[in-house]
Short mmCIF file of C-alpha atoms in Angstrom, two decimals:
data_model
loop_
_atom_site.label_atom_id
_atom_site.label_comp_id
_atom_site.label_asym_id
_atom_site.label_seq_id
_atom_site.Cartn_x
_atom_site.Cartn_y
_atom_site.Cartn_z
CA MET A 1 -22.80 -16.39 -16.19
CA THR A 2 -22.56 -15.48 -11.54
CA PHE A 3 -25.92 -16.06 -9.45
CA SER A 4 -26.04 -12.59 -8.51
CA LYS A 5 -25.58 -11.32 -12.28
CA PHE A 6 -28.14 -14.07 -12.96
CA THR A 7 -30.16 -12.70 -10.17
CA SER A 8 -29.44 -9.41 -11.14
CA LEU A 9 -30.98 -9.87 -14.72
CA ILE A 10 -34.45 -11.46 -13.17
CA ILE A 11 -35.23 -8.44 -10.97
CA LEU A 12 -34.26 -5.93 -14.22
CA SER A 13 -36.21 -7.91 -16.40
CA ILE A 14 -39.53 -7.94 -13.72
CA ILE A 15 -38.94 -3.75 -12.97
CA LEU A 16 -38.87 -2.66 -16.98
CA VAL A 17 -41.98 -4.67 -17.62
CA GLY A 18 -43.67 -2.09 -16.13
CA CYS A 19 -42.20 0.34 -17.45
CA SER A 20 -44.53 2.75 -20.15
CA SER A 21 -45.41 5.76 -21.13
CA ASP A 22 -47.58 7.54 -23.51
CA SER A 23 -48.28 10.01 -25.91
CA THR A 24 -51.58 10.80 -27.04
CA ASP A 25 -53.35 14.87 -28.08
CA ASP A 26 -56.62 15.21 -27.90
CA SER A 27 -57.05 18.82 -28.64
CA PRO A 28 -60.63 19.26 -30.22
CA ALA A 29 -60.71 20.87 -33.39
CA THR A 30 -61.90 23.91 -33.58
CA SER A 31 -63.93 26.18 -36.44
CA GLN A 32 -62.43 27.98 -38.88
CA GLN A 33 -63.00 28.79 -43.14
CA GLN A 34 -63.23 26.30 -45.51
CA PHE A 35 -61.41 26.13 -48.93
CA GLU A 36 -62.33 24.93 -51.87
CA GLY A 37 -60.28 24.46 -54.92
CA ASP A 38 -57.27 22.55 -56.31
CA PHE A 39 -54.35 22.21 -53.95
CA PHE A 40 -51.69 20.25 -55.73
CA PRO A 41 -52.02 19.49 -59.65
CA LEU A 42 -51.11 17.02 -60.69
CA ASN A 43 -51.08 16.84 -64.46
CA THR A 44 -48.24 14.83 -65.99
CA LEU A 45 -45.33 16.50 -66.26
CA ASN A 46 -45.76 19.12 -63.48
CA SER A 47 -42.75 20.15 -61.12
CA TRP A 48 -42.15 21.11 -57.95
CA ASN A 49 -38.09 21.88 -56.57
CA TYR A 50 -37.16 21.77 -53.71
CA ASN A 51 -34.09 22.81 -51.10
CA VAL A 52 -33.69 20.16 -48.19
CA VAL A 53 -31.94 20.85 -45.25
CA ASN A 54 -31.66 18.16 -42.79
CA THR A 55 -31.32 19.02 -38.84
CA ASP A 56 -29.30 17.64 -36.07
CA ASN A 57 -30.81 19.00 -32.96
CA ASN A 58 -28.77 16.93 -30.63
CA THR A 59 -24.90 18.63 -32.78
CA GLY A 60 -26.64 21.41 -34.84
CA LEU A 61 -24.92 20.05 -38.01
CA ASP A 62 -27.31 21.10 -41.07
CA THR A 63 -26.81 18.87 -44.13
CA PRO A 64 -28.77 20.60 -47.21
CA SER A 65 -29.78 18.80 -50.20
CA GLU A 66 -32.38 19.24 -52.59
CA ASP A 67 -35.37 17.16 -54.54
CA GLU A 68 -36.95 17.16 -58.02
CA LEU A 69 -40.61 16.32 -57.67
CA MET A 70 -42.74 15.62 -60.90
CA VAL A 71 -46.38 13.58 -61.90
CA GLU A 72 -44.63 10.63 -63.82
CA SER A 73 -48.61 9.62 -64.51
CA GLN A 74 -51.85 9.48 -64.50
CA SER A 75 -55.04 7.04 -65.09
CA SER A 76 -58.34 6.25 -63.83
CA ASN A 77 -57.87 5.46 -59.86
CA GLY A 78 -55.13 8.79 -59.61
CA TYR A 79 -51.51 9.95 -60.57
CA THR A 80 -48.22 8.25 -59.48
CA LEU A 81 -45.24 11.40 -58.74
CA SER A 82 -41.66 10.63 -58.34
CA VAL A 83 -38.42 12.04 -56.84
CA ASN A 84 -35.05 13.45 -58.72
CA GLN A 85 -35.49 11.13 -61.70
CA GLY A 86 -36.18 7.88 -59.96
CA GLY A 87 -33.77 8.34 -56.51
CA ILE A 88 -34.01 8.79 -53.23
CA ALA A 89 -36.32 11.49 -51.07
CA ASN A 90 -34.34 14.09 -49.67
CA GLY A 91 -37.03 15.81 -48.30
CA THR A 92 -39.49 13.51 -46.04
CA MET A 93 -42.63 14.62 -46.98
CA SER A 94 -41.23 13.91 -50.28
CA GLY A 95 -40.94 10.22 -49.91
CA ILE A 96 -44.40 9.96 -48.27
CA LEU A 97 -45.88 11.27 -51.56
CA THR A 98 -43.97 10.11 -53.99
CA SER A 99 -44.22 6.48 -52.79
CA GLY A 100 -47.47 4.90 -54.00
CA GLU A 101 -50.85 6.00 -56.12
CA LEU A 102 -52.51 9.81 -54.72
CA SER A 103 -56.22 10.52 -55.36
CA ARG A 104 -57.70 13.91 -54.78
CA THR A 105 -60.71 15.76 -54.86
CA GLN A 106 -61.86 20.10 -55.01
CA THR A 107 -61.10 20.15 -50.94
CA THR A 108 -58.89 16.16 -50.77
CA LEU A 109 -56.06 14.72 -51.20
CA ALA A 110 -55.61 10.74 -49.97
CA ALA A 111 -52.32 8.50 -50.73
CA ASN A 112 -51.84 5.31 -50.95
CA GLY A 113 -48.01 5.18 -51.07
CA THR A 114 -46.71 3.81 -47.39
CA VAL A 115 -44.03 5.38 -44.11
CA ALA A 116 -40.77 4.07 -42.92
CA LEU A 117 -40.66 3.87 -39.43
CA PRO A 118 -37.64 5.94 -38.81
CA ILE A 119 -36.03 4.00 -37.24
CA ASP A 120 -32.18 1.41 -38.48
CA GLY A 121 -32.73 -2.14 -37.73
CA PHE A 122 -36.48 -2.23 -38.10
CA ASP A 123 -37.55 -2.83 -41.75
CA PHE A 124 -40.55 -2.40 -42.03
CA GLN A 125 -42.86 0.38 -44.18
CA ILE A 126 -46.80 1.46 -42.90
CA GLU A 127 -48.88 1.02 -45.32
CA LEU A 128 -51.28 4.13 -46.49
CA ASP A 129 -54.62 2.44 -47.07
CA ASN A 130 -56.52 5.95 -48.80
CA ALA A 131 -55.27 7.91 -46.31
CA LEU A 132 -56.95 11.44 -46.27
CA LEU A 133 -53.59 14.23 -46.72
CA TYR A 134 -55.66 16.88 -46.25
CA ASN A 135 -59.59 17.93 -46.12
CA THR A 136 -60.11 22.26 -46.59
CA GLN A 137 -62.66 22.04 -45.64
CA ALA A 138 -62.74 20.56 -42.44
CA ASN A 139 -62.14 22.27 -39.09
CA ASN A 140 -58.30 22.83 -37.70
CA GLY A 141 -57.57 19.97 -35.56
CA THR A 142 -60.30 17.50 -37.32
CA GLN A 143 -58.66 13.37 -37.55
CA LEU A 144 -59.16 12.66 -41.04
CA SER A 145 -57.77 9.42 -40.84
CA ILE A 146 -55.66 6.92 -38.73
CA GLN A 147 -54.68 3.59 -38.97
CA THR A 148 -53.03 0.77 -36.01
CA GLY A 149 -51.38 -2.28 -36.32
CA SER A 150 -48.65 -4.89 -35.50
CA PHE A 151 -45.93 -7.01 -36.70
CA THR A 152 -43.14 -9.24 -35.89
CA GLN A 153 -39.77 -9.20 -36.81
CA ASP A 154 -36.72 -11.15 -35.65
CA LEU A 155 -33.71 -8.18 -34.06
CA GLU A 156 -30.39 -10.93 -32.73
CA GLY A 157 -32.23 -14.16 -32.66
CA TYR A 158 -35.74 -12.27 -30.39
CA PRO A 159 -38.57 -12.02 -31.27
CA VAL A 160 -39.68 -7.73 -31.72
CA THR A 161 -43.20 -7.58 -31.72
CA ILE A 162 -43.90 -3.42 -32.66
CA ASN A 163 -47.35 -1.45 -32.44
CA TYR A 164 -48.09 1.39 -34.02
CA THR A 165 -50.30 4.11 -34.80
CA LEU A 166 -50.39 6.43 -38.26
CA LYS A 167 -52.61 10.35 -37.62
CA SER A 168 -53.46 12.41 -40.34
CA LYS A 169 -54.64 14.95 -39.18
CA GLN A 170 -56.78 18.59 -40.85
CA LEU A 171 -54.09 21.90 -39.25
CA GLN A 172 -54.89 25.57 -40.16
CA ASN A 173 -56.56 26.83 -43.09
CA LEU A 174 -53.82 30.46 -43.93
CA ASN A 175 -55.12 32.88 -46.35
CA SER A 176 -51.67 33.27 -47.17
CA LEU A 177 -48.37 32.51 -46.57
CA ASP A 178 -44.13 33.18 -47.23
CA VAL A 179 -42.00 30.73 -47.79
CA ASN A 180 -38.57 31.44 -49.36
CA GLY A 181 -39.14 34.85 -49.70
CA VAL A 182 -42.20 34.32 -51.43
CA THR A 183 -46.13 34.93 -50.38
CA TYR A 184 -48.48 32.31 -51.72
CA ASN A 185 -52.52 32.61 -51.44
CA THR A 186 -54.70 30.74 -50.07
CA VAL A 187 -52.92 27.55 -48.08
CA THR A 188 -53.92 24.91 -46.24
CA SER A 189 -51.85 23.40 -43.83
CA SER A 190 -51.37 19.12 -42.97
CA ASN A 191 -49.99 16.81 -39.75
CA ILE A 192 -48.81 13.38 -40.23
CA SER A 193 -47.64 11.84 -37.37
CA LEU A 194 -46.66 7.31 -36.16
CA GLU A 195 -46.55 6.54 -32.85
CA LEU A 196 -44.72 3.23 -32.30
CA SER A 197 -43.95 0.89 -28.98
CA VAL A 198 -41.44 -1.97 -29.30
CA THR A 199 -41.71 -5.19 -26.74
CA THR A 200 -39.46 -8.61 -26.90
CA GLU A 201 -39.50 -11.16 -24.96
CA VAL A 202 -36.84 -13.23 -22.91
CA THR A 203 -36.41 -16.05 -20.89
CA ILE A 204 -34.77 -15.47 -17.15
CA LEU A 205 -36.18 -18.05 -15.32
CA VAL A 206 -40.35 -17.40 -16.79
CA ALA A 207 -40.77 -15.80 -20.17
CA GLN A 208 -41.17 -11.81 -19.63
CA THR A 209 -42.21 -8.80 -22.48
CA ILE A 210 -39.61 -6.30 -22.45
CA SER A 211 -40.11 -2.65 -23.48
CA ILE A 212 -37.41 -1.31 -26.04
CA LEU A 213 -39.07 2.07 -27.17
CA ASP A 214 -41.80 2.92 -24.88
CA THR A 215 -44.60 4.50 -26.47
CA GLN A 216 -44.09 7.60 -28.26
CA GLN A 217 -43.95 9.51 -30.67
CA VAL A 218 -41.47 9.17 -33.49
CA LEU A 219 -42.46 11.12 -35.92
CA SER A 220 -44.30 13.90 -36.73
CA VAL A 221 -44.80 15.60 -39.83
CA ASN A 222 -46.52 19.36 -41.18
CA SER A 223 -47.17 20.40 -44.40
CA PHE A 224 -48.20 22.76 -46.83
CA TYR A 225 -50.25 22.61 -50.23
CA ALA A 226 -51.10 26.79 -52.27
CA GLU A 227 -54.23 26.67 -54.02
CA ASN A 228 -53.06 26.15 -57.94
CA VAL A 229 -49.05 25.74 -56.95
CA GLY A 230 -49.14 22.35 -55.10
CA LEU A 231 -46.40 21.23 -52.01
CA ILE A 232 -45.09 24.92 -51.02
CA LYS A 233 -43.06 23.43 -47.48
CA ALA A 234 -43.12 20.48 -45.92
CA GLU A 235 -41.02 20.40 -42.12
CA ALA A 236 -41.38 16.68 -40.31
CA ASN A 237 -39.19 15.71 -37.19
CA THR A 238 -37.89 12.16 -36.32
CA ASN A 239 -37.40 11.53 -32.61
CA TYR A 240 -37.04 8.87 -29.95
CA GLN A 241 -35.15 7.28 -27.17
CA LEU A 242 -34.85 3.46 -26.74
CA ASN A 243 -35.00 2.09 -23.07
CA THR A 244 -31.77 2.02 -22.16
CA GLU A 245 -32.09 -0.61 -19.45
CA THR A 246 -33.04 -2.69 -21.95
CA ALA A 247 -30.31 -2.80 -24.47
CA ALA A 248 -28.00 -3.07 -21.43
CA LEU A 249 -30.39 -6.21 -20.85
CA LEU A 250 -30.50 -7.46 -24.25
CA ASN A 251 -26.67 -7.29 -24.37
CA GLN A 252 -25.80 -9.42 -21.47
CA LEU A 253 -27.37 -11.50 -22.72
CA GLY A 254 -25.64 -12.15 -26.02
CA ALA A 255 -27.81 -9.43 -28.48
CA ASP A 256 -25.66 -7.16 -30.62
CA LEU A 257 -27.74 -4.41 -30.73
CA GLY A 258 -25.35 -2.64 -33.16
CA ALA A 259 -26.97 -1.57 -35.51
CA LEU A 260 -29.98 0.07 -33.73
CA GLN A 261 -29.53 3.74 -32.80
CA THR A 262 -30.12 4.24 -28.80
CA SER A 263 -31.94 7.94 -29.97
CA LEU A 264 -32.42 10.43 -33.09
CA SER A 265 -33.92 14.26 -33.35
CA ILE A 266 -33.16 15.06 -36.75
CA THR A 267 -35.87 17.99 -37.89
CA ASN A 268 -36.03 17.19 -42.75
CA THR A 269 -37.16 20.80 -43.74
CA GLN A 270 -38.04 20.78 -47.82
CA VAL A 271 -39.30 24.33 -48.89
CA LEU A 272 -40.49 24.87 -52.21
CA SER A 273 -38.18 27.26 -54.58
CA ASP A 274 -38.69 26.77 -58.68
CA TYR A 275 -42.25 25.12 -59.72
CA ASN A 276 -43.54 24.31 -63.66
CA VAL A 277 -47.38 23.66 -63.05
CA SER A 278 -50.43 24.19 -65.08
CA GLU A 279 -53.51 23.22 -64.07
#
């Protein structure tokens, strides 16, 4: 490596250390009407069919598919759901609901499952620990649960540290909502969001911590549940932009980042088309 190229890498790495951005939502909760009832009937063999569309927001390309959710089992601890007869979920919310065990009351739904990182190349799932997915008696904007943590994995010989914050928040309680040409009465809604930052260390004369992904919200899912029906609609937005300067630096240092997609903007929508439930 020439001296000038070596010096440029040092300067670039020092600049990158100071690069960061924050994504916060401090909107206050507002009072609203409160509901009580069965917003996700989870008797064994209850089922829901969804039309799912994955939209690439950069190209406008829509990819349609379908999901079938079914209640597989019930125990003293809760309920388990399956998707597509044990297959892969096409809807983002379908994946979350079938990743573990659900428990419910007349006002809440909680999950013990997982949320996968939406960035190819990072093989990690965040554990949901009794995370509330909705609370029909909470005010609009109320934080229902929050989980934070970090983990480290190897990426092309570099130790990559991922810090995450996973939140759920209550949204509006609605008297009615039209979905796919059908009007559903008494609807509650909520949001799940995932914020990530990703850093690594390189040594050029001295060890430097540099940002691969500046702090940003990479996933946001709004879900709607109707009384005596269940999940009627979910819209998930996945967006991220890797730090291009860091990617260029790591490539110059010999790291192959081909497995990492530098940016992504995807909207995943699932709407209820048919259901069969017993209360």
